[in-house]
CSV table of C-alpha atoms and ligand atoms in Angstrom, one decimal:
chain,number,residue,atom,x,y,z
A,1,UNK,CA,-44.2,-12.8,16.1
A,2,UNK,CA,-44.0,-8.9,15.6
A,3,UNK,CA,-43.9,-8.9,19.6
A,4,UNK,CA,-41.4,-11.6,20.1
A,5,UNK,CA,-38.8,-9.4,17.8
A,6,UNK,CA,-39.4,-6.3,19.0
A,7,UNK,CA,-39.4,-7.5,22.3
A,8,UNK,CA,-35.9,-9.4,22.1
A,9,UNK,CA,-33.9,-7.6,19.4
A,10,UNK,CA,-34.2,-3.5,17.9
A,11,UNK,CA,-36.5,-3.6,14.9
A,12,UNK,CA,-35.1,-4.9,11.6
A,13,UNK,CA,-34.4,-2.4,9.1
A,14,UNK,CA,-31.6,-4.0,6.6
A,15,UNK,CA,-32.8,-6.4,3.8
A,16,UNK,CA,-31.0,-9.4,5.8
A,17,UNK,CA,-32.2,-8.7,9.1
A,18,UNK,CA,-35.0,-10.8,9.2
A,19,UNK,CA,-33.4,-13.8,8.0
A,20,UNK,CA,-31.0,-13.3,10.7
A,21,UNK,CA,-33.7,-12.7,13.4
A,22,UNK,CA,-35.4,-15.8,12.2
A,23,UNK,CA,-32.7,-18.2,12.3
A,24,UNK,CA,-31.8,-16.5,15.7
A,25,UNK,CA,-35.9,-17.3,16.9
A,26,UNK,CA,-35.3,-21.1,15.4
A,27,UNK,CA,-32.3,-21.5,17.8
A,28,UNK,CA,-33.9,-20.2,20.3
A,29,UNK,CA,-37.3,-21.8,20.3
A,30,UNK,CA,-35.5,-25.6,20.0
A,31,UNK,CA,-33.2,-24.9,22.9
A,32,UNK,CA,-36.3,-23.7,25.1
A,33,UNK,CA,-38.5,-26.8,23.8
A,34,UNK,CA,-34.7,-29.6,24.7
A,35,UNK,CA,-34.8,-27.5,27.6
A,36,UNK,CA,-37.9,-28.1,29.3
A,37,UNK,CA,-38.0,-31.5,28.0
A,38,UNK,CA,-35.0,-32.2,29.2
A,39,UNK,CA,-35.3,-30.6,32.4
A,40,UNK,CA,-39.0,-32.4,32.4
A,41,UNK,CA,-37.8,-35.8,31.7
A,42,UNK,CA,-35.0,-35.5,34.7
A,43,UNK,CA,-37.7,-34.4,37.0
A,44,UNK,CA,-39.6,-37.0,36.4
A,45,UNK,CA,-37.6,-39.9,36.1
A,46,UNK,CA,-35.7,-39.4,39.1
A,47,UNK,CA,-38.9,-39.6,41.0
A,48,UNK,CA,-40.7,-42.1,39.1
A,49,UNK,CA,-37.7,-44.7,39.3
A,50,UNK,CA,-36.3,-43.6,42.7
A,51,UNK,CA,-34.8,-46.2,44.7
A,52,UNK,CA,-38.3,-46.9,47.0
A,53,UNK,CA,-36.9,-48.6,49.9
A,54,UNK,CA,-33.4,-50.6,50.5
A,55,UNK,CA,-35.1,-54.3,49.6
A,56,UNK,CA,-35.8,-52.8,45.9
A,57,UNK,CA,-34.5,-55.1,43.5
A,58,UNK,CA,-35.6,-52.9,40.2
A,59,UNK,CA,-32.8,-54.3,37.4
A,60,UNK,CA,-31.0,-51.0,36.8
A,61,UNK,CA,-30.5,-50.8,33.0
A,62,UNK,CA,-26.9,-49.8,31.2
A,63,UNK,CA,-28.2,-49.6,27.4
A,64,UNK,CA,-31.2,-48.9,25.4
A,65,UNK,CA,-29.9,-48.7,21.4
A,66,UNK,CA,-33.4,-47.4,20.1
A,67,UNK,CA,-33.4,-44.3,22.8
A,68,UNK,CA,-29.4,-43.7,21.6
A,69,UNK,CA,-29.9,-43.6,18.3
A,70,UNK,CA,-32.9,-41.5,18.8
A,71,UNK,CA,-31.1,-38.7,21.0
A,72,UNK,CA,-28.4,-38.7,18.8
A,73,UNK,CA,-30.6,-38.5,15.0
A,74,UNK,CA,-32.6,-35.8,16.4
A,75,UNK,CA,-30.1,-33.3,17.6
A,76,UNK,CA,-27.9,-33.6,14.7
A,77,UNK,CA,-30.4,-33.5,12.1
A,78,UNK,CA,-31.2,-29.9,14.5
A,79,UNK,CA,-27.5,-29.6,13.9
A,80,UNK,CA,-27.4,-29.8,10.4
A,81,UNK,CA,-30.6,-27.5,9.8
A,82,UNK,CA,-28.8,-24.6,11.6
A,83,UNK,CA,-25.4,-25.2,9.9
A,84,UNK,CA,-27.0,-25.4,6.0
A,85,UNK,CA,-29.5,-22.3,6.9
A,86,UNK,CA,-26.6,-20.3,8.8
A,87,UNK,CA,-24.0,-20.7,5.8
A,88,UNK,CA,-26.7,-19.8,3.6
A,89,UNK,CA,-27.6,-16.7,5.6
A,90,UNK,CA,-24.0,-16.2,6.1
A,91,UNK,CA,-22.7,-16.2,2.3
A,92,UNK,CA,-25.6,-14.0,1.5
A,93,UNK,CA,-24.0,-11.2,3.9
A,94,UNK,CA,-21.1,-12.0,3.0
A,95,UNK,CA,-21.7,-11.6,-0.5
A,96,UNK,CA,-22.6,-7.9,-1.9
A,97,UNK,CA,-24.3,-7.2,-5.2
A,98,UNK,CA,-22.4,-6.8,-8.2
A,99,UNK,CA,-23.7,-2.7,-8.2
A,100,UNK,CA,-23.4,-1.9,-4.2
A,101,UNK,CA,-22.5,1.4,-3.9
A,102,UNK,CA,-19.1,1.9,-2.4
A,103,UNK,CA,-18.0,3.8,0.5
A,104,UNK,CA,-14.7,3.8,2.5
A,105,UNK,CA,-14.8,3.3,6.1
A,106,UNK,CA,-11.5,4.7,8.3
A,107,UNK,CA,-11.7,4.3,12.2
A,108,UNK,CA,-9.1,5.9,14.5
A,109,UNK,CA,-9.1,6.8,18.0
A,110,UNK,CA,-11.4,7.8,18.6
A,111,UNK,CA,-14.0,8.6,15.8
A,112,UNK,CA,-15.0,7.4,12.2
A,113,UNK,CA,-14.3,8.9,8.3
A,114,UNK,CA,-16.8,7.9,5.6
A,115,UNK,CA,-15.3,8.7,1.9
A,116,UNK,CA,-18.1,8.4,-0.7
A,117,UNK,CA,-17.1,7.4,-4.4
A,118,UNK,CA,-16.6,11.6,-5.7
A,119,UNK,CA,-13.9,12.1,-2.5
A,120,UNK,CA,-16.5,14.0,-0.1
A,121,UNK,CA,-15.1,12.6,3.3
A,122,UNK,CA,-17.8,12.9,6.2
A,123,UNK,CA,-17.0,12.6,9.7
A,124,UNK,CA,-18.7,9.9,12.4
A,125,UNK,CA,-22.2,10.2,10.3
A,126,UNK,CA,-22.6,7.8,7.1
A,127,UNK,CA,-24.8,9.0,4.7
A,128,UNK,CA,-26.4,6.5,2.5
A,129,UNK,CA,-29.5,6.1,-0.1
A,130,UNK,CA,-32.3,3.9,0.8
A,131,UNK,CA,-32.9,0.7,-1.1
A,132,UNK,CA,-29.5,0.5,-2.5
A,133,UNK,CA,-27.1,-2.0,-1.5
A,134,UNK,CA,-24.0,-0.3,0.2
A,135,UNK,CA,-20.4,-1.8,0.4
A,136,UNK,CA,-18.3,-1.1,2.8
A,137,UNK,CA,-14.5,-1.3,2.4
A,138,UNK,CA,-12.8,-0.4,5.9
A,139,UNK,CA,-9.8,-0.7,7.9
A,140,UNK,CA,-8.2,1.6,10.9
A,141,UNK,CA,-5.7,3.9,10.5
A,142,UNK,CA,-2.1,2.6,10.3
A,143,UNK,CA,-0.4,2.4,13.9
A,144,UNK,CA,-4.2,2.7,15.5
A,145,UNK,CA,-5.8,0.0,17.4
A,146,UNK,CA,-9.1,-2.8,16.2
A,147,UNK,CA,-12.3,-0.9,16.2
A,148,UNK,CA,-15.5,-2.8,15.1
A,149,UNK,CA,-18.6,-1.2,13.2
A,150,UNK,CA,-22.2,-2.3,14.7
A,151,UNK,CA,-25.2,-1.4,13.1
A,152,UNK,CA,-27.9,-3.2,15.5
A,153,UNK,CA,-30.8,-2.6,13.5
A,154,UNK,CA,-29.0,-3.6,10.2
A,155,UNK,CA,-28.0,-6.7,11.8
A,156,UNK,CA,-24.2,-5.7,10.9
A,157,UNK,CA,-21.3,-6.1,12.4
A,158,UNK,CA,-17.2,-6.1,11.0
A,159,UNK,CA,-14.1,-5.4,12.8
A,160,UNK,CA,-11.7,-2.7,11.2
A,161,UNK,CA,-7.9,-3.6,11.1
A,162,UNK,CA,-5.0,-1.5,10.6
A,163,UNK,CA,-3.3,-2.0,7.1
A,164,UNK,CA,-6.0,-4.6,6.2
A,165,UNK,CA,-9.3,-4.5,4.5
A,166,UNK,CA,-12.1,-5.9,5.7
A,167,UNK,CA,-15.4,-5.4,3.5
A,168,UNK,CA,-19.1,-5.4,4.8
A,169,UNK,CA,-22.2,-4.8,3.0
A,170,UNK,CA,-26.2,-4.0,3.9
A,171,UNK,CA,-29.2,-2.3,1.9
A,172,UNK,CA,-31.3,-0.3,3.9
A,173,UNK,CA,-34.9,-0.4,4.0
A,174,UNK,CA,-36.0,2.3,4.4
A,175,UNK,CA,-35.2,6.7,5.1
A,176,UNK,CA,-34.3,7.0,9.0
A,177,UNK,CA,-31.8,7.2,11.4
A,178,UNK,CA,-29.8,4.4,12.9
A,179,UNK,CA,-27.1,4.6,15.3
A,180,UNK,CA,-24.1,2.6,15.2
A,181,UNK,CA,-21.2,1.6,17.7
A,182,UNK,CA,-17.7,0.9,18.2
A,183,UNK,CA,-18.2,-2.8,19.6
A,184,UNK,CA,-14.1,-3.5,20.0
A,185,UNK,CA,-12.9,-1.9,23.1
A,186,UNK,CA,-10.1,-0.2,21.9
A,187,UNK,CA,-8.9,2.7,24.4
A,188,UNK,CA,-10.5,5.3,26.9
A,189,UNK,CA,-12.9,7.0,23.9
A,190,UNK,CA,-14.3,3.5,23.2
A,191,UNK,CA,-17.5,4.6,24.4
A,192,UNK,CA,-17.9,7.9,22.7
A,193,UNK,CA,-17.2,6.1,19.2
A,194,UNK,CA,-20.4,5.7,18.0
A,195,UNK,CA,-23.0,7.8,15.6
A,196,UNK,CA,-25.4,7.7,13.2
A,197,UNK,CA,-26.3,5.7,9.8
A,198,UNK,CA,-28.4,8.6,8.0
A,199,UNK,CA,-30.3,6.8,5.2
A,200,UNK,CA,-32.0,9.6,3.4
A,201,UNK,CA,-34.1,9.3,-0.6
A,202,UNK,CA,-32.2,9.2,-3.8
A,203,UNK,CA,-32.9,12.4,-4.1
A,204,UNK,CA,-32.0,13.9,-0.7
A,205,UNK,CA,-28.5,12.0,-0.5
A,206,UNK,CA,-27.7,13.1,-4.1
A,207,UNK,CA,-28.3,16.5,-2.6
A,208,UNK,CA,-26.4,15.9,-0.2
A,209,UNK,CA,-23.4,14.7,-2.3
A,210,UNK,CA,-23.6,17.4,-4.7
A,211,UNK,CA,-23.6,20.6,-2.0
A,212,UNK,CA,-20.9,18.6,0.1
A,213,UNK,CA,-18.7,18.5,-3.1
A,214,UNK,CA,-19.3,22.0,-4.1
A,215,UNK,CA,-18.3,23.7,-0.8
A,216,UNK,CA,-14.9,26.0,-1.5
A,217,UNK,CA,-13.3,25.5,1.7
A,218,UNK,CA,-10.7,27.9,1.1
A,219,UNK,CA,-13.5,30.6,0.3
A,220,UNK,CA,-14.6,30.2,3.7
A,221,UNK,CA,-14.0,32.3,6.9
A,222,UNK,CA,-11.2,31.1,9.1
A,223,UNK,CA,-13.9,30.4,11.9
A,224,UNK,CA,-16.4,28.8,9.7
A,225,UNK,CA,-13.8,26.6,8.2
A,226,UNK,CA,-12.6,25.7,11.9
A,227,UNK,CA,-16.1,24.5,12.5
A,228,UNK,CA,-15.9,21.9,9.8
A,229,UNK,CA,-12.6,21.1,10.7
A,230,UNK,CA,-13.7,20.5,14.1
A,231,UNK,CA,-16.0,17.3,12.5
A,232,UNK,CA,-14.2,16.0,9.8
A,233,UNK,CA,-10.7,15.8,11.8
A,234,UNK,CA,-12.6,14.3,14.5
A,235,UNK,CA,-12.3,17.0,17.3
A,236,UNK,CA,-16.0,16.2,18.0
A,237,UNK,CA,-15.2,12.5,19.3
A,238,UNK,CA,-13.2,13.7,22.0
A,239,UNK,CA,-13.8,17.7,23.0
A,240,UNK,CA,-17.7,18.9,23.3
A,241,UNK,CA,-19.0,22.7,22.4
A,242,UNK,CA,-21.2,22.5,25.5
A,243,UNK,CA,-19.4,22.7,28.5
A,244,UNK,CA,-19.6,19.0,29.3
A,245,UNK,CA,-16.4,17.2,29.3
A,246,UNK,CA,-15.8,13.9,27.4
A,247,UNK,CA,-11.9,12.2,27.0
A,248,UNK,CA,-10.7,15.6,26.2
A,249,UNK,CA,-11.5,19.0,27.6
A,250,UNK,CA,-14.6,20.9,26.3
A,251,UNK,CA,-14.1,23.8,24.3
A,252,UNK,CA,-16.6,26.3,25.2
A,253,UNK,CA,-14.7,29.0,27.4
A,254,UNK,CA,-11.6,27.4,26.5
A,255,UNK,CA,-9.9,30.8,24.9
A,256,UNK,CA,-7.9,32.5,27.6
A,257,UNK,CA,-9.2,30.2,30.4
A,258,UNK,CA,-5.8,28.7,32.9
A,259,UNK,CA,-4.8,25.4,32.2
A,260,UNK,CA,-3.3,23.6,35.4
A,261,UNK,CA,-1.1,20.5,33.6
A,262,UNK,CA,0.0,17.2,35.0
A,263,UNK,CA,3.6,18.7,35.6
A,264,UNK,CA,2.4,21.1,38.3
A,265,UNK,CA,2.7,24.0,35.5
A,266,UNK,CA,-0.2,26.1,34.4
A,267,UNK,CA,-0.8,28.4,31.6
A,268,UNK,CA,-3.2,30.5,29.9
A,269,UNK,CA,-5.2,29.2,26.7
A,270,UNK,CA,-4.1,31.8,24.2
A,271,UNK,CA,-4.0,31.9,20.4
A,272,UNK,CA,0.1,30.1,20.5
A,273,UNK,CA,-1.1,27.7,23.7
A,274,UNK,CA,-4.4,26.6,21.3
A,275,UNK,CA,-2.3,25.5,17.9
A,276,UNK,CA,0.7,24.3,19.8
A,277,UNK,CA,-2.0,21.8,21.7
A,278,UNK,CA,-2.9,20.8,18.6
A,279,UNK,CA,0.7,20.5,16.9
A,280,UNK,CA,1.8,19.0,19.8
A,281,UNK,CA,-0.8,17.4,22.5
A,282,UNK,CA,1.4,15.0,24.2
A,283,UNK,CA,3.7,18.3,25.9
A,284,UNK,CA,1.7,19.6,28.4
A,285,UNK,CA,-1.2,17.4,29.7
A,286,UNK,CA,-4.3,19.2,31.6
A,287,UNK,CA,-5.1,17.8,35.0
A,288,UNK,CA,-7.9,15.1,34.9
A,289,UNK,CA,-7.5,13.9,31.1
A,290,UNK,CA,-5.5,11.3,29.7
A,291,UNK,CA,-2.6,11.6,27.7
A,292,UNK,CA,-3.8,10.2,24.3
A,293,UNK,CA,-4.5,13.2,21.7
A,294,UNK,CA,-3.2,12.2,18.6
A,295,UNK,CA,-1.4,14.0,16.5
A,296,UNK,CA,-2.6,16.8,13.6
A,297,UNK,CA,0.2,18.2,12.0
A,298,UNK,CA,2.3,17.3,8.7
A,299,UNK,CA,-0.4,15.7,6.4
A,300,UNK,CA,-3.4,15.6,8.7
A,301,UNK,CA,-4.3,18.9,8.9
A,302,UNK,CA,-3.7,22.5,6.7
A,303,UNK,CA,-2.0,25.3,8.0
A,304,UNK,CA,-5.3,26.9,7.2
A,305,UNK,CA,-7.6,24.1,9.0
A,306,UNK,CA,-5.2,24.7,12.4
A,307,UNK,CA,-5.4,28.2,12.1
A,308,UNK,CA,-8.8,27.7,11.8
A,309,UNK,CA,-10.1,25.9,14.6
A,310,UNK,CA,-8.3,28.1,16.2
A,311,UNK,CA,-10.4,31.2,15.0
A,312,UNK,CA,-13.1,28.6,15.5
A,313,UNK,CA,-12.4,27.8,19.2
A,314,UNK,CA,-11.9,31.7,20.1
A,315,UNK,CA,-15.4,32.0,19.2
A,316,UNK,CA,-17.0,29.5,21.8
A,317,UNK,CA,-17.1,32.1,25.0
B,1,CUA,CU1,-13.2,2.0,18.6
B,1,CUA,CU2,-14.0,0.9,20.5
């Protein structure tokens, strides 16, 4: 059995998983037995009763109430097995304990923020204990578009609305890491919206909470603090460090580099050309990308933060 579910489905690592493979495997095994049964009995009575020759005078018959009431009992008493186990299943994910750890879920285009219950935000990886039940309470960004959260191996899956809250929960088994998608399609960095579930001890994630809270980000370096900027605003979804390019361009070499722009215009990638791309991404668009940078000025981002990524940006020759 430890084949068969490895074999059709990643392995299960949230409390519920199993129950949900298992109901899964019942479906699954009935249709295959009513499949070749069925597909057994067809094959067999068309050749067995076949019309032999044209003087055949077999009585055809129209009605057999023992046979119908049998294929009709035995499939919905299937029917009803699957319903009372799947709402059973189902109001058991639906239905998170009373102490679940809470942690809110934002999704934008094109990238994820996880708030945890002291305000320390972190961006596209959730960190959670193991062995605790987690809630999540999650919706998109006002004005954004439907993403959906997908934790394969947890067996998860809820869509997030803007200005609506959708809730989810799921206790993980054990310490690892456990990638999750965005499974809506919601716009050309669809397929770059994913990340990890990082479900580290107690111990380690209290750690983690505690130094995350503690960081003074206005002690910091401009540079360093465009660095974490560059994650938590979600820069990371779209722009790579490495050269590669993803929706938007990469950032490595970007400083002083020539922009050409859709208009037939081109300019070079100074300090003023860096924050006013930033401030103001829809004015001149590079050749090859799309035109769908949102935003970051007025509440998203400090004047310290912009200056910052700047500083940070610089930096990647
Ligand atoms: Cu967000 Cu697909």
């Amino acid at each position: 059995m430890e084949y068969l579910t490895n074999f059709f489905l990643p392995s299960a690592e949230s409390t519920y998983a199993t129950q949900v493979d298992a109901l899964f495997h019942f479906i699954n095994i009935v249709s295959l037995i009513l499949l070749v049964g069925i597909t057994f009995a067809i094959v067999y009575f068309s050749i067995k009763y076949r019309r032999k020759s044209q003087e055949d005078t077999t009585p055809v018959i129209t009605h057999n109430t023992t046979l119908e009431v049998t294929w009709t009992v035995i499939p919905l008493i299937l029917i009803l097995i699957v319903f009372g186990w799947g709402f059973k299943d189902f109001v058991e994910m639906r239905t998170p304990p009373g102490d679940a750890y809470e942690v809110h879920v934002t999704a934008y285009s094109f990238g994820w923020d996880f708030e945890y219950p002291n305000g320390v935000v972190s961006a596209n990886t959730l960190y959670v204990p193991e062995q605790t039940p987690i809630r999540l309470l999650m919706r998109a960004r006002e004005n954004d578009v439907l993403h959906s959260f997908f934790v394969p191996q947890f067996r998860l899956k809820q869509d997030l609305i803007p200005n609506r809250v959708t809730t989810a929960w799921f206790e993980a088994k054990r310490t690892g890491e456990f990638v999750y998608f965005c499974t809506e399609y919601c716009g050309a960095g669809h397929s770059i919206m994913n990340g990890l579930v990082k479900v580290l001890s107690q111990e380690d994630f209290d750690a983690w909470l505690e130094e995350e809270a503690g960081r003074d980000l206005d002690a910091l370096p401009l540079a360093e603090l465009g660095r974490i900027t560059f994650t938590s605003a979600g820069c990371a979804g779209c722009h790579s460090l490495d050269g590669s390019s993803r929706v938007g361009p990469t950032f490595q070499g970007l400083y002083m580099a020539e922009r050409q722009f859709t208009d037939g215009t081109s300019r070079i990638a100074d300090e003023e050309y860096l924050l006013e791309s930033i401030i103001y991404p829809q004015r001149q668009i590079n050749v090859g990308y799309p035109n769908n940078m949102p935003t970051f000025y007025g509440d998203t981002l400090s004047e310290r933060e912009l200056a910052g990524l700047v500083e940070f940006i610089k930096e990647l020759q």
